[in-house]
Coordinates of C-alpha atoms in Angstrom, one line a residue:
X1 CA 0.9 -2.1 -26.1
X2 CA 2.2 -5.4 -26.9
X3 CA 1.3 -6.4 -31.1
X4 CA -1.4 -9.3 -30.4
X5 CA -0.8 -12.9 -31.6
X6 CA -3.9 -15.4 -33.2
X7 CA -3.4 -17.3 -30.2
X8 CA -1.6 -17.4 -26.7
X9 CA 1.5 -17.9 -27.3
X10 CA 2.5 -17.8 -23.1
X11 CA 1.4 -20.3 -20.8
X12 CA 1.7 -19.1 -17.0
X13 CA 1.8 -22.0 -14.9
X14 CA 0.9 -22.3 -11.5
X15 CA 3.4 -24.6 -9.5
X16 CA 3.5 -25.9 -5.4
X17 CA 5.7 -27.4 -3.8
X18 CA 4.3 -31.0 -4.9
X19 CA 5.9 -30.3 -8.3
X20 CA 4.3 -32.4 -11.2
X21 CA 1.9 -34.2 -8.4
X22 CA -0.1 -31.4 -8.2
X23 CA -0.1 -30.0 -11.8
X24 CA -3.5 -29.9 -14.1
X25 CA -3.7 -31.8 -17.1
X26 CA -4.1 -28.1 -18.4
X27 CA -0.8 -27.3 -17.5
X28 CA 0.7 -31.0 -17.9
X29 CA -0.5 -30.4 -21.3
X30 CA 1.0 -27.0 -21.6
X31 CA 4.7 -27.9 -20.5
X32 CA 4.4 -30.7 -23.0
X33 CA 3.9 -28.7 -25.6
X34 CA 6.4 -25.7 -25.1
X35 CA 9.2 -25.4 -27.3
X36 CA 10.9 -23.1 -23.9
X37 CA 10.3 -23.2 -20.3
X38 CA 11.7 -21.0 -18.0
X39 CA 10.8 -20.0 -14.1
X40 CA 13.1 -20.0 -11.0
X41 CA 15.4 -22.2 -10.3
X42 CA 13.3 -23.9 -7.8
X43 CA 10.4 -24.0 -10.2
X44 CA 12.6 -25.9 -12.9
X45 CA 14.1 -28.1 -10.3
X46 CA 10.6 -29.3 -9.0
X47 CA 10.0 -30.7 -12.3
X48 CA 12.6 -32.7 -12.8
X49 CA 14.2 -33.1 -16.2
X50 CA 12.8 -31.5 -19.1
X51 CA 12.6 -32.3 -22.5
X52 CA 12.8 -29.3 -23.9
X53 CA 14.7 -25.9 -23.5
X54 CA 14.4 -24.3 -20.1
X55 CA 16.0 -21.3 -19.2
X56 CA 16.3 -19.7 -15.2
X57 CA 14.5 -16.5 -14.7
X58 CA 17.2 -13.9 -13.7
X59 CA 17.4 -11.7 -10.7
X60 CA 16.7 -8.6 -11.0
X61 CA 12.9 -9.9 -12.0
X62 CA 12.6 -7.6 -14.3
X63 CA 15.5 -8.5 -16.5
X64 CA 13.5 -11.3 -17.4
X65 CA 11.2 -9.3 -19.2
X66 CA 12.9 -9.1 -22.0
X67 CA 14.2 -12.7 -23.3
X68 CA 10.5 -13.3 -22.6
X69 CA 8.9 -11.2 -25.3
X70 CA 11.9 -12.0 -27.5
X71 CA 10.1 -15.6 -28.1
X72 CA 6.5 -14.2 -28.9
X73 CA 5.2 -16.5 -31.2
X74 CA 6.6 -19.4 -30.1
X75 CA 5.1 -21.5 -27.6
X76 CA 6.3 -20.6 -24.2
X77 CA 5.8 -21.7 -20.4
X78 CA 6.9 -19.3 -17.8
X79 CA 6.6 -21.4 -14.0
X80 CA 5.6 -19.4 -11.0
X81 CA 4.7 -20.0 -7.4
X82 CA 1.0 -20.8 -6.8
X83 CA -1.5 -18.4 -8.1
X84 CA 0.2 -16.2 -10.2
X85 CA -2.0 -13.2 -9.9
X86 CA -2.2 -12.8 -6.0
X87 CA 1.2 -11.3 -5.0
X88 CA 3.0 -13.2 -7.8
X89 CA 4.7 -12.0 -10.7
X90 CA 1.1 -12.6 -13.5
X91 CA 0.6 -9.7 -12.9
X92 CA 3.7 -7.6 -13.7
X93 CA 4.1 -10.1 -16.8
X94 CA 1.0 -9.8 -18.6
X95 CA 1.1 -5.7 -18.4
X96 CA 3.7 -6.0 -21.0
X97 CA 1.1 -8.4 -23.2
X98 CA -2.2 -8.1 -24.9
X99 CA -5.2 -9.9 -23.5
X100 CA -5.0 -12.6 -26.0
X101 CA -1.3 -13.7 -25.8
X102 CA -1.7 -15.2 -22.8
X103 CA -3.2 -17.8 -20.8
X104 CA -2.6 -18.6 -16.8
X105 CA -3.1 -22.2 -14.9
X106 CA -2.8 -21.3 -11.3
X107 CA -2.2 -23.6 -8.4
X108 CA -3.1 -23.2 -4.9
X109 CA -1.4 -19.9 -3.4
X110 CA 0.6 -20.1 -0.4
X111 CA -2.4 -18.3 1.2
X112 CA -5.3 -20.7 0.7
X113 CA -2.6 -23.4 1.6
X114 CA -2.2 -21.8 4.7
X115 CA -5.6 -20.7 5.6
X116 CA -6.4 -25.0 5.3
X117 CA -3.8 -25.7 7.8
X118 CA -4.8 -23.5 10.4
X119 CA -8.3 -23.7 9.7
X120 CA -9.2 -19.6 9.0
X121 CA -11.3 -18.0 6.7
X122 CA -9.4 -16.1 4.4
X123 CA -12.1 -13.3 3.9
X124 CA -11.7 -12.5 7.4
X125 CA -7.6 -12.7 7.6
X126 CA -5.6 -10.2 6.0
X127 CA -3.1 -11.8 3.3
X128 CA 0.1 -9.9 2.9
X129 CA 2.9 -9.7 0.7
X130 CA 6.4 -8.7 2.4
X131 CA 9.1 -10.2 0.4
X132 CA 10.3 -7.1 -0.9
X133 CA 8.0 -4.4 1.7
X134 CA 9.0 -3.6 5.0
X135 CA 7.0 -5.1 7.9
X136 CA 5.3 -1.8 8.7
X137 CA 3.1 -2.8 6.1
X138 CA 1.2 -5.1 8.9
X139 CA 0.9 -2.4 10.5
X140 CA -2.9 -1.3 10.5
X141 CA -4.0 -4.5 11.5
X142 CA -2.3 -5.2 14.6
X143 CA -5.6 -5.0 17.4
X144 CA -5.7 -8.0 19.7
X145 CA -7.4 -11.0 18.0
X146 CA -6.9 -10.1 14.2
X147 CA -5.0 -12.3 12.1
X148 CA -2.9 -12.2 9.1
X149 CA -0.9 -14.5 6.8
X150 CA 2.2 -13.4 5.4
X151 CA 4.2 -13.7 2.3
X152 CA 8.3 -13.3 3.9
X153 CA 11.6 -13.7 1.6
X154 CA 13.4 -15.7 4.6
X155 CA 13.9 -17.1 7.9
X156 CA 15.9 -13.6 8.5
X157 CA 12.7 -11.8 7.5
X158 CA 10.4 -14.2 9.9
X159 CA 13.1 -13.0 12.9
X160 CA 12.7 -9.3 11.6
X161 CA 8.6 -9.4 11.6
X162 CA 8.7 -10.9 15.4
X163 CA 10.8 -8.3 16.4
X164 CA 8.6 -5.5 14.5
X165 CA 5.6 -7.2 16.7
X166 CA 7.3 -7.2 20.0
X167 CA 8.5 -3.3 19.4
X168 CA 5.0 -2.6 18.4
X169 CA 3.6 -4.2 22.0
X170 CA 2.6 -7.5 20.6
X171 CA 5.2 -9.5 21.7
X172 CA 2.7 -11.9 22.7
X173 CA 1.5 -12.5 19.5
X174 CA 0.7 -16.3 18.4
X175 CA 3.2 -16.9 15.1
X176 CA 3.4 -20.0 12.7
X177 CA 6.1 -20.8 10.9
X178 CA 5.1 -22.6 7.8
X179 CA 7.6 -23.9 5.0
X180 CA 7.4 -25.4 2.0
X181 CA 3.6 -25.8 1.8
X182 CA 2.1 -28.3 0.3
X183 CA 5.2 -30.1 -0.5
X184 CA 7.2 -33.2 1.0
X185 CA 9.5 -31.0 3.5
X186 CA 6.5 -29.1 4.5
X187 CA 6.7 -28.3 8.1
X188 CA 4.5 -26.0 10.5
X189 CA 5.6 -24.9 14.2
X190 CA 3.8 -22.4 16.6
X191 CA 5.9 -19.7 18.7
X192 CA 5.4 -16.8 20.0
X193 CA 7.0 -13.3 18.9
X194 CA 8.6 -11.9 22.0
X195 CA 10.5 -16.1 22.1
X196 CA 10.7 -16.6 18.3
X197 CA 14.4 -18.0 18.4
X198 CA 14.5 -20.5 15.0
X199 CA 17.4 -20.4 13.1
X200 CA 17.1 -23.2 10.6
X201 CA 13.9 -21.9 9.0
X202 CA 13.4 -23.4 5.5
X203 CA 12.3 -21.6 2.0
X204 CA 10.1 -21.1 0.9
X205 CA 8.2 -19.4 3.8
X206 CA 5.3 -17.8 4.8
X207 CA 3.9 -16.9 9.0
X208 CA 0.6 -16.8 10.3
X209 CA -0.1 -14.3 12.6
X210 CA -2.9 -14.0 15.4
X211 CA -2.5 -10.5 17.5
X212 CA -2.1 -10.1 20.8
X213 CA -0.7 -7.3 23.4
X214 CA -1.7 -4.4 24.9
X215 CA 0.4 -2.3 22.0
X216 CA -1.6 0.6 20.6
X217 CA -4.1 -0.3 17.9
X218 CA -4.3 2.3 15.1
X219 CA -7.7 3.9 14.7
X220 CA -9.6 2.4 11.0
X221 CA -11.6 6.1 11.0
X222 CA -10.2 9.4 9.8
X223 CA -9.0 12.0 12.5
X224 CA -5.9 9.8 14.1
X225 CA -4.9 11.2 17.3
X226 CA -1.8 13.9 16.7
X227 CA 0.3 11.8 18.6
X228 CA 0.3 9.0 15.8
X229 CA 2.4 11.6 13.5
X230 CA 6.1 13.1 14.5
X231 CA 5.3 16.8 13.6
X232 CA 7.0 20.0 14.9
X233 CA 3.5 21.9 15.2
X234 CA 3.0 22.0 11.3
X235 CA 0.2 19.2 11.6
X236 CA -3.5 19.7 10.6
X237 CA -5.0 18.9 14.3
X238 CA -7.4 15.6 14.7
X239 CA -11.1 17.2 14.8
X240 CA -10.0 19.5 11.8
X241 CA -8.1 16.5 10.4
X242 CA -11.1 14.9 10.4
X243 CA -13.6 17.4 9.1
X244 CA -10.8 17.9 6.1
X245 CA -10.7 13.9 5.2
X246 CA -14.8 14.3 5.1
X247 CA -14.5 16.9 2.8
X248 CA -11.9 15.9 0.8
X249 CA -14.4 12.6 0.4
X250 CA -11.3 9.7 -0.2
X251 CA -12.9 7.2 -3.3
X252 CA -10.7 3.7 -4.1
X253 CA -7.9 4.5 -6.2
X254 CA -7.9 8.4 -6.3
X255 CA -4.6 10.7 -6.4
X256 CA -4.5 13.1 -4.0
X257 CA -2.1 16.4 -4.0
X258 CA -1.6 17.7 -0.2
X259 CA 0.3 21.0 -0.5
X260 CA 2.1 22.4 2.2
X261 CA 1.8 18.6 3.8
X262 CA 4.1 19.4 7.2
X263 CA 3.9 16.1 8.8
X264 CA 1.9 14.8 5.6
X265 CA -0.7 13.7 8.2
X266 CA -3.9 15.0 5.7
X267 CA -2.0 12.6 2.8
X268 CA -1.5 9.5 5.1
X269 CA -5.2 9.7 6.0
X270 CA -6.0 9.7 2.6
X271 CA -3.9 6.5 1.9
X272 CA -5.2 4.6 5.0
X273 CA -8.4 5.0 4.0
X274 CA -7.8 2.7 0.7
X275 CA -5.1 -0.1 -0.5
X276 CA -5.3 1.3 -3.9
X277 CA -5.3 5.1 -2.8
X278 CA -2.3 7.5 -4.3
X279 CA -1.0 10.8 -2.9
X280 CA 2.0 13.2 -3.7
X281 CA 3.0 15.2 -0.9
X282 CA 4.7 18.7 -1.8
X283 CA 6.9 20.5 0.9
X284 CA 9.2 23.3 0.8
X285 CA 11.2 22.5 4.2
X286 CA 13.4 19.3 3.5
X287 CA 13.7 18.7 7.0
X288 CA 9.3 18.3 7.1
X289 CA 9.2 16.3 3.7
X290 CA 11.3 13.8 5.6
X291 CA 9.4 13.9 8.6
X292 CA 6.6 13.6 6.4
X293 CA 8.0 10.0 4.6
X294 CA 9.0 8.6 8.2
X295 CA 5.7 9.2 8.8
X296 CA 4.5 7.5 6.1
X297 CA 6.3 4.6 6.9
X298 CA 6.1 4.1 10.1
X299 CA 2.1 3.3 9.5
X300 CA 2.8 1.1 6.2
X301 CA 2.0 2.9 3.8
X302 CA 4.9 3.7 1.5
X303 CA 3.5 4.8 -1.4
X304 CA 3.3 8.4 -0.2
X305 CA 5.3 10.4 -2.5
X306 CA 7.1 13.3 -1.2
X307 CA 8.3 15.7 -3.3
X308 CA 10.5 18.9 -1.7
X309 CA 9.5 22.4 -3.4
X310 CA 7.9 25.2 -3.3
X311 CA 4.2 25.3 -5.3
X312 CA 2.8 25.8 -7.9
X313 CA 6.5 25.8 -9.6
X314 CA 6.8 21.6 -8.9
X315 CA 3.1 20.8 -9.5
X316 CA 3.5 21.0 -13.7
X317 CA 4.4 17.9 -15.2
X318 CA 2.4 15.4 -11.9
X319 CA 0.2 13.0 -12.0
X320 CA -3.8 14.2 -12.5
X321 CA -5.3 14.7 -9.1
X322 CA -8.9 13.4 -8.0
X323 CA -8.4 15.3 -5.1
X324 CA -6.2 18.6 -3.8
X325 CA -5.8 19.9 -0.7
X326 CA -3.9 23.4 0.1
X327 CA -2.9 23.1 4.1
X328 CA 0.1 25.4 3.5
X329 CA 1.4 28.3 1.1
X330 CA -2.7 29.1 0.4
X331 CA -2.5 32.6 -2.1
X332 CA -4.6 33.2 -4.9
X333 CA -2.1 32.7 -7.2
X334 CA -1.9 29.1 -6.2
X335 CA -5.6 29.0 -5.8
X336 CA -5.9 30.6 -9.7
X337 CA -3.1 27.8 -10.9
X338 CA -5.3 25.0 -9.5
X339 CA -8.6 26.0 -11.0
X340 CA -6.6 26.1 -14.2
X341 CA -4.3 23.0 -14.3
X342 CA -6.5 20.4 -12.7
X343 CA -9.0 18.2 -14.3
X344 CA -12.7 18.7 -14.2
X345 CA -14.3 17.7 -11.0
X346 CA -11.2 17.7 -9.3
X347 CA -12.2 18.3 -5.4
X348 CA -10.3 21.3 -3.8
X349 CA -10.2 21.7 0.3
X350 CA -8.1 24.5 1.3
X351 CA -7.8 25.7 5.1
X352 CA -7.2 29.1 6.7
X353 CA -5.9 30.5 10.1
X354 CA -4.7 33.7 9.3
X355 CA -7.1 37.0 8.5
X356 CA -4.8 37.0 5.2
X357 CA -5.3 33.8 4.0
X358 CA -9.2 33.8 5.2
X359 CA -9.4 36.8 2.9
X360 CA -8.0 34.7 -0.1
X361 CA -10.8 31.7 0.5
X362 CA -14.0 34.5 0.5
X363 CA -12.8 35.7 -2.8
X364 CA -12.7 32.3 -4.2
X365 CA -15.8 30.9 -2.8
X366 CA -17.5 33.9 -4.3
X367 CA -16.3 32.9 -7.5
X368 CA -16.5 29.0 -7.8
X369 CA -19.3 28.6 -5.4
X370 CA -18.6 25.5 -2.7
X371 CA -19.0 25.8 0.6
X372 CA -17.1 28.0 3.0
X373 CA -17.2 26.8 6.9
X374 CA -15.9 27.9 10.0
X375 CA -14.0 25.5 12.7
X376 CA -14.5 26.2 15.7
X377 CA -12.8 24.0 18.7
X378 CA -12.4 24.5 22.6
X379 CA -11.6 21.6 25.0
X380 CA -11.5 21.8 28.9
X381 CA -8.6 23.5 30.5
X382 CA -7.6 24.0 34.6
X383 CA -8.7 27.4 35.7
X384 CA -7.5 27.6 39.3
X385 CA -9.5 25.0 40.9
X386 CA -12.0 24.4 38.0
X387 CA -12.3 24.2 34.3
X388 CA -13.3 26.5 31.8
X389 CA -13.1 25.8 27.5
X390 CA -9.5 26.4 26.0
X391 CA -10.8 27.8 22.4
X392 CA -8.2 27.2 19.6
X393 CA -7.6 29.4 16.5
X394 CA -10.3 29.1 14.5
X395 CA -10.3 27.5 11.1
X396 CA -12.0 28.3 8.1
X397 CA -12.2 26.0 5.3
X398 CA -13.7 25.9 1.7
X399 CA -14.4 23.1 -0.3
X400 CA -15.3 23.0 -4.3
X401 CA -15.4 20.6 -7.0
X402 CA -14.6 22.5 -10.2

């Protein structure tokens, strides 16, 4: 951690479009003060000449970080867009600080800026970030009538997002285009996706969506129908799918391992289920790893990681899990390895299908306890003229916390 100064020595300052109109005397106050100022370009040409020594913030971002801490201890503004701590870069700054060198003025963020245009309550709109994220992010919320604003790097990105919506069946999607908000070339104009044809759309930008189409809408409860995951039979099936996610008990910000992922439908689950949700998915077939991340992808959530080997051998050295479940591979050598390496009260839901590998999970759930459960699932099926029940292979699956 960063060696603490007497008092903060950076100033993050929250800046719109309205440049110095729409700065607090806090910040008026602050900029006044520095002996360096530095921000993007834009930032530094909204206020106008300085007085004192301002310096660009390079792309990459992050080589920034360093000519910034080089000046701790002197007085130093760093200009950013809006509020600095919602999808802005406060946030990947002041990890690099202690609590007290540091102070932040925000400004209106794009967001609430947006929200006042159009009228919308924010609480009820989903607020999105996709300067540097694909559009599949916006993904789970596309049902008819929800809405979402939407952070975008450029007028190529807002052509990119309408053609995401049409491919998804929401073509006919309502779409604003809003630039430069808040400032003197601010300008708002309504299309809709499947016509979006601008070409002279100005930065900075952001585009308010309100959903509509007859597109599919992605289920917000556990057990997604298979049909939502490419898979080449390797996939956990949607009632046991679901019976797994309730056992496996998904809590905001857990790390889950998924063994033997297949189509890594069990880990995508378990990231839907929570923004701030982590899992690492471990695969010995390349060919389903990579199914596995298209998978992930396709339904926004990217921060699956998929890691190609054989278990226990690649487990060693990974993150802590909250959570692990075994869908493939299941011995009692892996078994004894878990029980070992993971924490405390680390959850374990393993699934069986084979007399073998049933076998393994009795032993087990004599020894750590848990509970041990059959599956049993039969849907209707033509017999001749009528129907009878089609019964699958049964599952069994135990569930412990050590």
């Amino acid at each position: 951690m960063a060696e603490a100064t007497e008092n903060p020595w950076l100033t993050i300052v929250g800046l719109g479009e309205d440049g110095p109109a729409g700065l607090s005397a806090a910040s008026r106050e602050a900029i006044a003060r520095a002996e360096w100022v530095t921000g993007a370009a834009r930032h530094l040409a909204l206020l106008g000449d300085l007085t004192v020594a301002a310096t660009p913030w390079p792309v990459p971002f992050a080589d920034g970080i360093a000519p910034l801490l080089a000046r701790r201890g002197r007085r130093v503004v760093m200009l950013v867009s809006g509020d600095p701590f919602w999808f802005g870069a406060g946030t990947v700054v002041t990890r690099h600080l202690a609590a007290d060198e540091w102070i932040a003025h925000p400004a209106p963020s794009t967001f609430t800026l947006a929200a006042a245009r159009l009228g919308w309550a924010i609480e009820e709109t989903a607020c999105l970030g996709l300067h540097a994220a694909p559009s599949e992010r916006l993904r789970a919320h596309l049902a008819p009538g929800m809405r979402a604003i939407v952070l975008v790097r450029d007028g190529a990105a807002v052509a990119t997002l309408a053609r995401y919506l049409v491919a998804c069946g929401f073509g006919e999607s309502a779409m604003w285009v809003l630039e430069a908000l808040g400032g003197p070339r601010e300008r708002v104009r309504r299309t809709q996706a499947e016509g979006y044809d601008f070409a002279d759309v100005l930065h900075p930008v952001a585009v308010t969506i309100e959903a509509a189409g007859r597109g599919p809408v992605l289920p917000a409860t556990s057990g997604r129908p298979d049909d939502w995951f490419a898979h080449d039979g390797q996939i956990t099936k949607r009632p046991v799918r679901a019976l797994t996610l309730s056992a496996l008990a998904p809590r905001p910000g857990e790390t889950l391992w998924d063994i033997g992922a297949g189509s890594g439908s069990i880990a995508i689950e378990w990231l839907l289920a929570h923004p701030a949700n982590h899992a690492a998915a471990f695969e010995a077939d390349p060919a389903r790893a990579t199914r596995a991340r298209d998978n992930a992808n396709a339904l926004g959530v990217d921060r699956l990681r998929v890691v190609v080997g054989r278990a226990p051998d690649i487990l060693a050295g990974e993150r802590p899990p909250d959570a692990v479940f075994i869908g493939g591979g299941l011995s009692d050598s892996m078994v004894e390895w878990l029980c070992k390496a993971v924490p405390r009260g680390t959850r374990i839901v393993a699934n069986a299908v084979t007399l073998e590998s049933e076998a393994v999970l009795a032993r087990w759930h004599l020894k750590k306890g848990g509970e041990l459960m059959r599956i049993e699932v039969a849907d209707a099926a033509p017999i001749g003229t009528r129907r009878g029940w089609r019964s699958h292979y049964p599952i069994v699956q135990w569930s412990v916390t050590l």
